[in-house]
Each structure stands twice: as structure tokens, then as C-alpha cells.
PDB file of C-alpha atoms in Angstrom:
ATOM      1  CA  SER A   1     -31.071 -31.147  34.528  1.00 75.00           C
ATOM      2  CA  VAL A   2     -31.508 -34.833  33.694  1.00 80.00           C
ATOM      3  CA  ASP A   3     -29.448 -36.200  30.772  1.00 78.00           C
ATOM      4  CA  GLY A   4     -28.900 -32.636  29.564  1.00 82.00           C
ATOM      5  CA  ASN A   5     -32.550 -31.618  29.668  1.00 80.00           C
ATOM      6  CA  PHE A   6     -33.552 -28.884  32.163  1.00 85.00           C
ATOM      7  CA  ILE A   7     -36.510 -30.139  34.166  1.00 83.00           C
ATOM      8  CA  GLY A   8     -37.171 -27.392  36.712  1.00 85.00           C
ATOM      9  CA  THR A   9     -36.217 -25.924  40.043  1.00 87.00           C
ATOM     10  CA  LEU A  10     -35.795 -27.999  43.218  1.00 84.00           C
ATOM     11  CA  THR A  11     -36.608 -26.232  46.528  1.00 87.00           C
ATOM     12  CA  CYS A  12     -36.909 -27.138  50.168  1.00 86.00           C
ATOM     13  CA  PRO A  13     -40.091 -25.560  51.567  1.00 85.00           C
ATOM     14  CA  ASP A  14     -39.173 -26.272  55.223  1.00 86.00           C
ATOM     15  CA  ARG A  15     -36.378 -24.803  57.312  1.00 84.00           C
ATOM     16  CA  VAL A  16     -33.903 -27.374  58.499  1.00 83.00           C
ATOM     17  CA  LYS A  17     -32.166 -26.803  61.840  1.00 83.00           C
ATOM     18  CA  ILE A  18     -28.790 -28.496  62.184  1.00 82.00           C
ATOM     19  CA  PRO A  19     -27.077 -28.403  65.576  1.00 83.00           C
ATOM     20  CA  ALA A  20     -23.591 -26.868  65.847  1.00 80.00           C
ATOM     21  CA  ARG A  21     -20.668 -29.166  65.146  1.00 84.00           C
ATOM     22  CA  SER A  22     -23.062 -31.787  63.810  1.00 85.00           C
ATOM     23  CA  ASP A  23     -21.646 -34.638  61.730  1.00 87.00           C
ATOM     24  CA  SER A  24     -24.933 -36.429  61.032  1.00 87.00           C
ATOM     25  CA  THR A  25     -27.063 -37.067  57.997  1.00 85.00           C
ATOM     26  CA  TYR A  26     -30.469 -35.314  57.831  1.00 82.00           C
ATOM     27  CA  SER A  27     -33.479 -36.092  55.729  1.00 84.00           C
ATOM     28  CA  MET A  28     -35.155 -33.231  53.827  1.00 85.00           C
ATOM     29  CA  ASN A  29     -38.342 -32.919  51.758  1.00 88.00           C
ATOM     30  CA  PHE A  30     -37.992 -31.243  48.367  1.00 86.00           C
ATOM     31  CA  SER A  31     -40.482 -29.712  45.973  1.00 89.00           C
ATOM     32  CA  LEU A  32     -39.932 -29.690  42.179  1.00 83.00           C
ATOM     33  CA  GLY A  33     -41.300 -26.841  40.161  1.00 87.00           C
ATOM     34  CA  PHE A  34     -41.403 -27.738  36.446  1.00 85.00           C
ATOM     35  CA  ALA A  35     -40.003 -25.229  34.025  1.00 83.00           C
ATOM     36  CA  ASN A  36     -42.332 -26.282  31.196  1.00 83.00           C
ATOM     37  CA  LEU A  37     -44.943 -28.926  32.022  1.00 82.00           C
ATOM     38  CA  LEU A  38     -45.247 -30.359  28.493  1.00 81.00           C
ATOM     39  CA  THR A  39     -41.491 -30.591  27.877  1.00 80.00           C
ATOM     40  CA  SER A  40     -40.784 -31.894  31.370  1.00 79.00           C
ATOM     41  CA  ALA A  41     -43.451 -34.597  31.153  1.00 81.00           C
ATOM     42  CA  SER A  42     -42.149 -35.869  27.825  1.00 82.00           C
ATOM     43  CA  THR A  43     -38.580 -35.866  29.139  1.00 81.00           C
ATOM     44  CA  LEU A  44     -39.534 -37.742  32.271  1.00 80.00           C
ATOM     45  CA  TYR A  45     -41.468 -40.323  30.222  1.00 83.00           C
ATOM     46  CA  SER A  46     -38.439 -40.984  27.978  1.00 82.00           C
ATOM     47  CA  LEU A  47     -36.139 -41.199  31.003  1.00 80.00           C
ATOM     48  CA  ALA A  48     -38.338 -43.792  32.696  1.00 79.00           C
ATOM     49  CA  ARG A  49     -37.460 -46.200  29.829  1.00 84.00           C
ATOM     50  CA  LYS A  50     -33.721 -45.967  30.426  1.00 86.00           C
ATOM     51  CA  LYS A  51     -31.568 -48.000  32.798  1.00 88.00           C
ATOM     52  CA  GLN A  52     -29.433 -45.096  34.039  1.00 89.00           C
ATOM     53  CA  VAL A  53     -29.816 -41.299  33.952  1.00 88.00           C
ATOM     54  CA  ASN A  54     -27.307 -38.525  34.616  1.00 89.00           C
ATOM     55  CA  VAL A  55     -28.709 -36.008  37.158  1.00 88.00           C
ATOM     56  CA  VAL A  56     -27.030 -32.580  37.486  1.00 90.00           C
ATOM     57  CA  MET A  57     -27.915 -30.204  40.360  1.00 88.00           C
ATOM     58  CA  GLN A  58     -26.643 -26.616  40.144  1.00 91.00           C
ATOM     59  CA  GLY A  59     -27.437 -23.791  42.505  1.00 90.00           C
ATOM     60  CA  TYR A  60     -26.750 -22.879  46.068  1.00 89.00           C
ATOM     61  CA  VAL A  61     -27.438 -23.806  49.695  1.00 87.00           C
ATOM     62  CA  LYS A  62     -27.950 -20.960  52.110  1.00 86.00           C
ATOM     63  CA  GLY A  63     -26.930 -21.332  55.799  1.00 85.00           C
ATOM     64  CA  ARG A  64     -27.197 -19.005  58.716  1.00 84.00           C
ATOM     65  CA  SER A  65     -25.770 -18.802  62.252  1.00 82.00           C
ATOM     66  CA  GLY A  66     -26.806 -15.845  64.371  1.00 82.00           C
ATOM     67  CA  LEU A  67     -26.147 -12.673  62.398  1.00 89.00           C
ATOM     68  CA  PHE A  68     -24.005 -14.354  59.734  1.00 90.00           C
ATOM     69  CA  SER A  69     -25.318 -16.052  56.622  1.00 91.00           C
ATOM     70  CA  LYS A  70     -23.481 -17.737  53.792  1.00 92.00           C
ATOM     71  CA  LYS A  71     -24.391 -19.146  50.387  1.00 93.00           C
ATOM     72  CA  VAL A  72     -22.504 -22.245  49.255  1.00 92.00           C
ATOM     73  CA  GLU A  73     -22.462 -23.018  45.557  1.00 95.00           C
ATOM     74  CA  VAL A  74     -23.602 -26.551  44.572  1.00 91.00           C
ATOM     75  CA  ASN A  75     -22.584 -28.243  41.362  1.00 93.00           C
ATOM     76  CA  GLU A  76     -23.236 -31.982  41.654  1.00 91.00           C
ATOM     77  CA  SER A  77     -23.490 -34.612  38.945  1.00 93.00           C
ATOM     78  CA  ARG A  78     -24.502 -38.216  39.575  1.00 91.00           C
ATOM     79  CA  LEU A  79     -25.289 -41.264  37.437  1.00 92.00           C
ATOM     80  CA  LEU A  80     -28.401 -42.881  38.943  1.00 87.00           C
ATOM     81  CA  ASP A  81     -30.039 -46.232  38.274  1.00 89.00           C
ATOM     82  CA  VAL A  82     -33.709 -46.067  37.289  1.00 83.00           C
ATOM     83  CA  PRO A  83     -35.781 -48.620  39.368  1.00 81.00           C
ATOM     84  CA  ARG A  84     -37.217 -51.492  37.378  1.00 77.00           C
ATOM     85  CA  ASN A  85     -40.845 -50.660  38.330  1.00 74.00           C
ATOM     86  CA  PHE A  86     -40.522 -47.362  36.429  1.00 61.00           C
ATOM     87  CA  ARG A  87     -39.378 -48.987  33.171  1.00 56.00           C
TER      88      ARG A  87
END
């Protein structure tokens, strides 16, 4: 959700392989599926006029090693600056 408005579902269409005992940062591509196109579009338009927005990500990350898999819950909230060229 962005500033309390649910936008949609964020997914990663590609599998990401991370070597064992890795302590590096990895880039990933994401895909956003809008929950309601009309509501999401109007929300994104209004957010583009602000200086900062509060972005909340809730869900899980699934990892696997051999026969074992694990889901880790994610509940992240960040205050992000909106770039000037979007305002």
C-alpha cells in the first residue's frame, strides 16, 4: 500500500539464485499487478504530486535449499521521496 491505499500485488517473475553464505546485494526485477486499475491510477496520479510517500510492503519471501523450503514474513514500511520529474 502507498499512503494507506492498496495498489496491488508485487511479484518477482524470475527465480533468483543466491550462493550459500552470500553477504552481497542482488538486483531483482519486479512486476506490479494492480488490484483495481481505475482506483490505482487515480491514487498514483495523486501521489505523483506529493514530496514524500509512505510505502508499506506486506507478504512473504520464499527460499529453498535442497529439500528444505521456508517462507519468511515481510512487513516493511519506508518513507520515500518522490523524484522532482514526477511532480
